mmCIF file of C-alpha atoms in Angstrom:
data_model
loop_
_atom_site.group_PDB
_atom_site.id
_atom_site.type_symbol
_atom_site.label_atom_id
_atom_site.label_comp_id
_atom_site.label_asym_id
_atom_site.label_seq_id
_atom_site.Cartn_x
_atom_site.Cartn_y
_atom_site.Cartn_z
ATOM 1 C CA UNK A 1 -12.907 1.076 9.516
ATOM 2 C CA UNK A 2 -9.972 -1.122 9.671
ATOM 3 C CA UNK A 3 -6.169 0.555 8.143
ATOM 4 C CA UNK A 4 -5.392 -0.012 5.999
ATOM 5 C CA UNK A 5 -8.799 -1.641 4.493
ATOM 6 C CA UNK A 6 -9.127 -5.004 3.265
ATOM 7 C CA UNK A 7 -8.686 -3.783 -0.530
ATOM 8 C CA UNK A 8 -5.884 -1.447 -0.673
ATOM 9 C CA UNK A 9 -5.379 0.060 -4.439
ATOM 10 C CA UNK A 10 -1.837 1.326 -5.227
ATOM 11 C CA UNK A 11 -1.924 4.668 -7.527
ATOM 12 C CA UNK A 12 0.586 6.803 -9.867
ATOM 13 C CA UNK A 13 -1.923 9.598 -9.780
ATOM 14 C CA UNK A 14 -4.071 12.190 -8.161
ATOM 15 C CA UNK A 15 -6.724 11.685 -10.973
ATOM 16 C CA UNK A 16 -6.751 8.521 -9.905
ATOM 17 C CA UNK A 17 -6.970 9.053 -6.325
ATOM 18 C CA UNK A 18 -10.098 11.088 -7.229
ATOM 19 C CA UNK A 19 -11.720 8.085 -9.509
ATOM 20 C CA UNK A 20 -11.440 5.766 -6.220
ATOM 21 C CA UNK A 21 -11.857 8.061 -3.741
ATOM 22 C CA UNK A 22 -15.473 8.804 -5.915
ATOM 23 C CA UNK A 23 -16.046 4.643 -5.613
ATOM 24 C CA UNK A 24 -15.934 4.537 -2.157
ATOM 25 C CA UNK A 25 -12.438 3.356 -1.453
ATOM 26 C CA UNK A 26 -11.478 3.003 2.505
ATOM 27 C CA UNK A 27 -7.377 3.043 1.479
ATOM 28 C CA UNK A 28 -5.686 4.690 -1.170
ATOM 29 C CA UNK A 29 -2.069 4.373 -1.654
ATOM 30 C CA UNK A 30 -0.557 7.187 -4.314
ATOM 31 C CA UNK A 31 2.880 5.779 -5.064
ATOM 32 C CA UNK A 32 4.442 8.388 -8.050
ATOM 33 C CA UNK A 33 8.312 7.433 -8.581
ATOM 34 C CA UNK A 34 11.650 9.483 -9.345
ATOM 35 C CA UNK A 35 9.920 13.299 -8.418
ATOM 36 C CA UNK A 36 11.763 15.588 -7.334
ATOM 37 C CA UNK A 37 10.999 17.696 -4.359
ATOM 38 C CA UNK A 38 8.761 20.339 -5.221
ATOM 39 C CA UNK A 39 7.020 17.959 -7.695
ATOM 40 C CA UNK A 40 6.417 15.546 -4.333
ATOM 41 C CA UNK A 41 5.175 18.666 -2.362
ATOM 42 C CA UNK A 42 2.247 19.719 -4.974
ATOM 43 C CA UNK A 43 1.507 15.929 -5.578
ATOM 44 C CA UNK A 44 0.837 14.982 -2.165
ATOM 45 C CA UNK A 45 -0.871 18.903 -1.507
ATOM 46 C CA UNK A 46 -3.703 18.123 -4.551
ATOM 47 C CA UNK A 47 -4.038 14.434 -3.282
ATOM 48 C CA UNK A 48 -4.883 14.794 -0.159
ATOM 49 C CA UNK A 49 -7.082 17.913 -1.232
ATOM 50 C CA UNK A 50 -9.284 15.231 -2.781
ATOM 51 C CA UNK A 51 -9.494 13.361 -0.031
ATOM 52 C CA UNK A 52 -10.566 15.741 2.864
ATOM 53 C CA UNK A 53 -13.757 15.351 4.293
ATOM 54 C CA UNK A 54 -14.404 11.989 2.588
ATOM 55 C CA UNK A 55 -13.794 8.294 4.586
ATOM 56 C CA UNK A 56 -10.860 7.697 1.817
ATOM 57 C CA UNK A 57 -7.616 7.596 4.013
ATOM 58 C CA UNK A 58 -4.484 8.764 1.535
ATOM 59 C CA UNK A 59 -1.475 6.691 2.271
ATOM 60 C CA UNK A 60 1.572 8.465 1.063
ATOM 61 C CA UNK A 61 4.631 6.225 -0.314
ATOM 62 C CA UNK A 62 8.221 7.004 -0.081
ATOM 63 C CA UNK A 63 8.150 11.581 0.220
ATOM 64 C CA UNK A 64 8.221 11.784 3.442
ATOM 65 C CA UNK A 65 8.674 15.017 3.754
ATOM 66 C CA UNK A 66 5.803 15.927 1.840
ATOM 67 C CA UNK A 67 3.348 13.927 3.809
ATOM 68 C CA UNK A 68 4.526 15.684 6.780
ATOM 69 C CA UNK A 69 4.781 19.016 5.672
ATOM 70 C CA UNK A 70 0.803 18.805 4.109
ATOM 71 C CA UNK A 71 -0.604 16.711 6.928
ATOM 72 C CA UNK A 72 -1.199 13.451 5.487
ATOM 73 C CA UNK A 73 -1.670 10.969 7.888
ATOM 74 C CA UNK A 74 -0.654 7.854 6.793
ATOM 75 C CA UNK A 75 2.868 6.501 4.928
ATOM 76 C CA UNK A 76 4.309 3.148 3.427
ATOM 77 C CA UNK A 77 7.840 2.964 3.048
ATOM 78 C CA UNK A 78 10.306 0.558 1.319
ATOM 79 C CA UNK A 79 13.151 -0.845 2.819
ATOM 80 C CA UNK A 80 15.014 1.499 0.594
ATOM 81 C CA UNK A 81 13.765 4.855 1.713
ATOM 82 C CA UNK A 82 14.323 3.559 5.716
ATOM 83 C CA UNK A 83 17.935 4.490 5.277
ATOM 84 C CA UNK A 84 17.109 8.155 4.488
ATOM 85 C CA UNK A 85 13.948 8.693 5.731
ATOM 86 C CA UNK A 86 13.824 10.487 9.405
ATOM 87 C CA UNK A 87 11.551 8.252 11.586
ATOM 88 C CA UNK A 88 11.225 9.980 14.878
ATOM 89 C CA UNK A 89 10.359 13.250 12.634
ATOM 90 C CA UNK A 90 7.622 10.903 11.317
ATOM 91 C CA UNK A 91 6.375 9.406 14.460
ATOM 92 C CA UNK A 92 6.583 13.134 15.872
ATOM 93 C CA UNK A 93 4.224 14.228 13.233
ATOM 94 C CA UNK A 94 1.528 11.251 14.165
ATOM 95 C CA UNK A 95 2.042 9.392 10.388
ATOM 96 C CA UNK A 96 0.738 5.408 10.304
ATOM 97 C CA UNK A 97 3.795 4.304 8.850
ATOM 98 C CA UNK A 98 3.716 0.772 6.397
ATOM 99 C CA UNK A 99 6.777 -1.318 5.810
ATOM 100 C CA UNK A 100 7.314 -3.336 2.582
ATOM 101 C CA UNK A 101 9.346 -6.495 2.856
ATOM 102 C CA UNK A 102 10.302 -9.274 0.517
ATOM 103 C CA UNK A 103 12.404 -11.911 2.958
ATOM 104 C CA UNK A 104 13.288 -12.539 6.424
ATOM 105 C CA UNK A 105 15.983 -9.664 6.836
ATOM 106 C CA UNK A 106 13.850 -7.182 5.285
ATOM 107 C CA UNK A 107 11.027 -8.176 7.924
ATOM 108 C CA UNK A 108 13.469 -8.150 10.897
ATOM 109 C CA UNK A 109 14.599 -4.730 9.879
ATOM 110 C CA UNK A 110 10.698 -3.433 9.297
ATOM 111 C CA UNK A 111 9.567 -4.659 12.425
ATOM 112 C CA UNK A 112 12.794 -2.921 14.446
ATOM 113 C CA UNK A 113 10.730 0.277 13.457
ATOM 114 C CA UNK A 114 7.122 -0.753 14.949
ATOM 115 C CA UNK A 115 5.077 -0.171 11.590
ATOM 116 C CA UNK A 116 1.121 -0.027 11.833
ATOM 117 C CA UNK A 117 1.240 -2.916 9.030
ATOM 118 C CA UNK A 118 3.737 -4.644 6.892
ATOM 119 C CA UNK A 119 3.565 -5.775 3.518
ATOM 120 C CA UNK A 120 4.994 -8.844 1.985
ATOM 121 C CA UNK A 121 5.451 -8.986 -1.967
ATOM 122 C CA UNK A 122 5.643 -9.631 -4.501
ATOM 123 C CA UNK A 123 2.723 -12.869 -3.689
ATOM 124 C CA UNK A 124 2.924 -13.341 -7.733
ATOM 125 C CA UNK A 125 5.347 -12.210 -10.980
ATOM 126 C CA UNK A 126 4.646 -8.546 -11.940
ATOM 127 C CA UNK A 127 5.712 -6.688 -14.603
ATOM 128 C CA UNK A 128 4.774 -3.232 -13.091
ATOM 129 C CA UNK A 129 8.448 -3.024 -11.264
ATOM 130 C CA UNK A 130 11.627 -4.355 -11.474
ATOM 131 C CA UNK A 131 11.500 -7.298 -8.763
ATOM 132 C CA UNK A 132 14.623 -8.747 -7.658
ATOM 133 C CA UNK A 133 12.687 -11.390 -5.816
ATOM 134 C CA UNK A 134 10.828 -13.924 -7.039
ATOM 135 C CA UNK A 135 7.476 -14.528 -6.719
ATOM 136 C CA UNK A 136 6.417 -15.500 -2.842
ATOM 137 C CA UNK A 137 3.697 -17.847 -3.779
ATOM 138 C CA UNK A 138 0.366 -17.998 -1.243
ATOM 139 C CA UNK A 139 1.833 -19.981 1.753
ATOM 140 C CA UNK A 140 4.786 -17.291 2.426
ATOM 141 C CA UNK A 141 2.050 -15.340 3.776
ATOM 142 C CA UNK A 142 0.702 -17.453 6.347
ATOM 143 C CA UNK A 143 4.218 -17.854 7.189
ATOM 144 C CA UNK A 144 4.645 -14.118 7.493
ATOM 145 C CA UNK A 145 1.480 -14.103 9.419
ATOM 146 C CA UNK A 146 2.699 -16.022 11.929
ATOM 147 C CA UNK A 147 6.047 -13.488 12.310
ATOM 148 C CA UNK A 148 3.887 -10.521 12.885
ATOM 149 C CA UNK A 149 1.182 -11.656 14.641
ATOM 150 C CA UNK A 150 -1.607 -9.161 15.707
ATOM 151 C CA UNK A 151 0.197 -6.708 13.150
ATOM 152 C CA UNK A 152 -1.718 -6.349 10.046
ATOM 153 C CA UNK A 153 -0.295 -8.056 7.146
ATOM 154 C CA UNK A 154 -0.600 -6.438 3.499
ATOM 155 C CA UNK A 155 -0.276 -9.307 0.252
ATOM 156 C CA UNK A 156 1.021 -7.282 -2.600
ATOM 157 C CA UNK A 157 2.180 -8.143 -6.409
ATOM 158 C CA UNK A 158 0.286 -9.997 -9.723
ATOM 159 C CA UNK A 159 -3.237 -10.365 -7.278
ATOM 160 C CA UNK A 160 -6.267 -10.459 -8.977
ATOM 161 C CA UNK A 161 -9.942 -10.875 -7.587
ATOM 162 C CA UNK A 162 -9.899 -14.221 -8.457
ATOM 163 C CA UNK A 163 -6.994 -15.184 -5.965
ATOM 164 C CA UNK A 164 -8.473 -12.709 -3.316
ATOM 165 C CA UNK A 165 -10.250 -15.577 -1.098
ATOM 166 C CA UNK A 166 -7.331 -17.598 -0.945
ATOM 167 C CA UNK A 167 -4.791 -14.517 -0.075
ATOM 168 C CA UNK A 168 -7.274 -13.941 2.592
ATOM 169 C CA UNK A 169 -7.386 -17.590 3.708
ATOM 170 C CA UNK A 170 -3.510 -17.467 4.068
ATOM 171 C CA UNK A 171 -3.515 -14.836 6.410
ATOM 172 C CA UNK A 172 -3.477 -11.579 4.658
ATOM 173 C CA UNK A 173 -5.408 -9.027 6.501
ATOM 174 C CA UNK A 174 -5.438 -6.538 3.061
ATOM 175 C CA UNK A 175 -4.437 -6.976 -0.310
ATOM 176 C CA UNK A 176 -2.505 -3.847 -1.877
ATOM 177 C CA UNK A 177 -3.542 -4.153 -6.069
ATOM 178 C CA UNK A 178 -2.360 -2.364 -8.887
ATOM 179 C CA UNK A 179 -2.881 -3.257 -12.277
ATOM 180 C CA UNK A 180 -6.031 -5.809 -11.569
ATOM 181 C CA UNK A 181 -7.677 -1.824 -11.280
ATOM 182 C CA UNK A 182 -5.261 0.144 -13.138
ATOM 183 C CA UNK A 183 -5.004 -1.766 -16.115
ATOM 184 C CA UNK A 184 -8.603 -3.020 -16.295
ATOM 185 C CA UNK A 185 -10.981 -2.730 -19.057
ATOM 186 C CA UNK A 186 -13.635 -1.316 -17.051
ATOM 187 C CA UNK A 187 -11.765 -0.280 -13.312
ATOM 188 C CA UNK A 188 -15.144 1.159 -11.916
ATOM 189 C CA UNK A 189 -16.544 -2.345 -12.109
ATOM 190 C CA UNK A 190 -14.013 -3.621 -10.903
ATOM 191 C CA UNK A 191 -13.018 -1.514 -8.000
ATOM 192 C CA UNK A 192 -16.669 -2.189 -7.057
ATOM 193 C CA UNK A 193 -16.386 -5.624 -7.605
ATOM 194 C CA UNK A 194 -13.474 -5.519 -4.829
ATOM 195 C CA UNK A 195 -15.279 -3.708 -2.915
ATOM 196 C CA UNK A 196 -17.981 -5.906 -2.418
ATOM 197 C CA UNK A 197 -16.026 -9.623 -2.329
ATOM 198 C CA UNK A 198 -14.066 -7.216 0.114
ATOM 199 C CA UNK A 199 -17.086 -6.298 2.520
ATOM 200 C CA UNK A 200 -18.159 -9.789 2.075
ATOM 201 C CA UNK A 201 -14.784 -11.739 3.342
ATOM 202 C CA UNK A 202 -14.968 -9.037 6.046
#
């Protein structure tokens, strides 16, 4: 299976690591902000408990520490935690490490680090975070395509299904969604509905 998969959802939770890890989902990202350290440690400990022995990789965003001290395997970073966070401590430990950027700096400093993917947001307005850039619109991501070449390339912000073949057509290798699942009437249908337009743009 390709990392991160071609629908990558974004999480606050370990239930709801459990309810997509139960759908099938290749790639989970469990992003939880402001926790302090022994709240990280017993987040990322039950998450990943969920995972084992299923195909559902666990990406762990922004603890660090936590991800290396329970095993996790995978971690996305923001340009933010890259000032604190100990790289060769995570490259020692054998973590897939993700970059978010939003402009040209930001993807000049990602790529200084040799990430397993990048991810370039937000591609539309979202009201789940405080952005302070604006939308990137579709074509910044064949643009960014271009910059990273072989490097996978994760579209991120305001996507919904319906703009999934286009994102895809642009260049975006994986599309990282939130609240198209999280805030959905029915998310198991439409987790499965990714999953399958997913498989079949594969």
């Amino acid at each position: 299976m390709p990392y991160p998969d071609r629908f990558y959802p974004v999480v606050d939770s370990v239930a709801w690591v459990a309810r997509l890890t139960r759908l099938g989902v290749g790639t989970v990202q469990l992003r939880a902000k402001d926790l302090d350290e022994a709240q990280a440690d017993k987040l990322v400990r039950d998450a990943l408990d969920v995972v084992r022995g299923t195909s559902t990789k666990l990406v762990v965003n922004d603890y660090w520490r936590a991800a290396i001290d329970n095993g996790a395997q995978h971690l996305h970073l923001g340009q933010e935690d890259l000032d604190t966070a100990d790289i060769p401590a995570i490259r020692k430990a054998g973590l897939t490490l993700g970059i978010s950027t939003h402009d040209e700096d930001e993807l000049d400093n990602a790529l200084a680090y040799k990430p397993d993917y990048v991810a370039l947001g937000p591609i539309f307005f979202t009201t789940l975070k405080s952005m302070r850039f604006a939308p990137q619109g579709i074509e910044r991501i064949t643009t960014w395509k271009i910059l990273v070449g072989e490097m996978p390339l994760v579209a991120i912000g305001g996507i919904k299904l319906e703009h999934a073949a286009d994102i895809f057509a642009a260049g975006a290798d994986s599309i990282a969604v939130v609240s198209d699942v999280t805030q959905n009437a029915d998310p198991d249908a439409r987790v499965r509905a990714w999953l399958e337009a997913t498989r079949e743009t594969a």
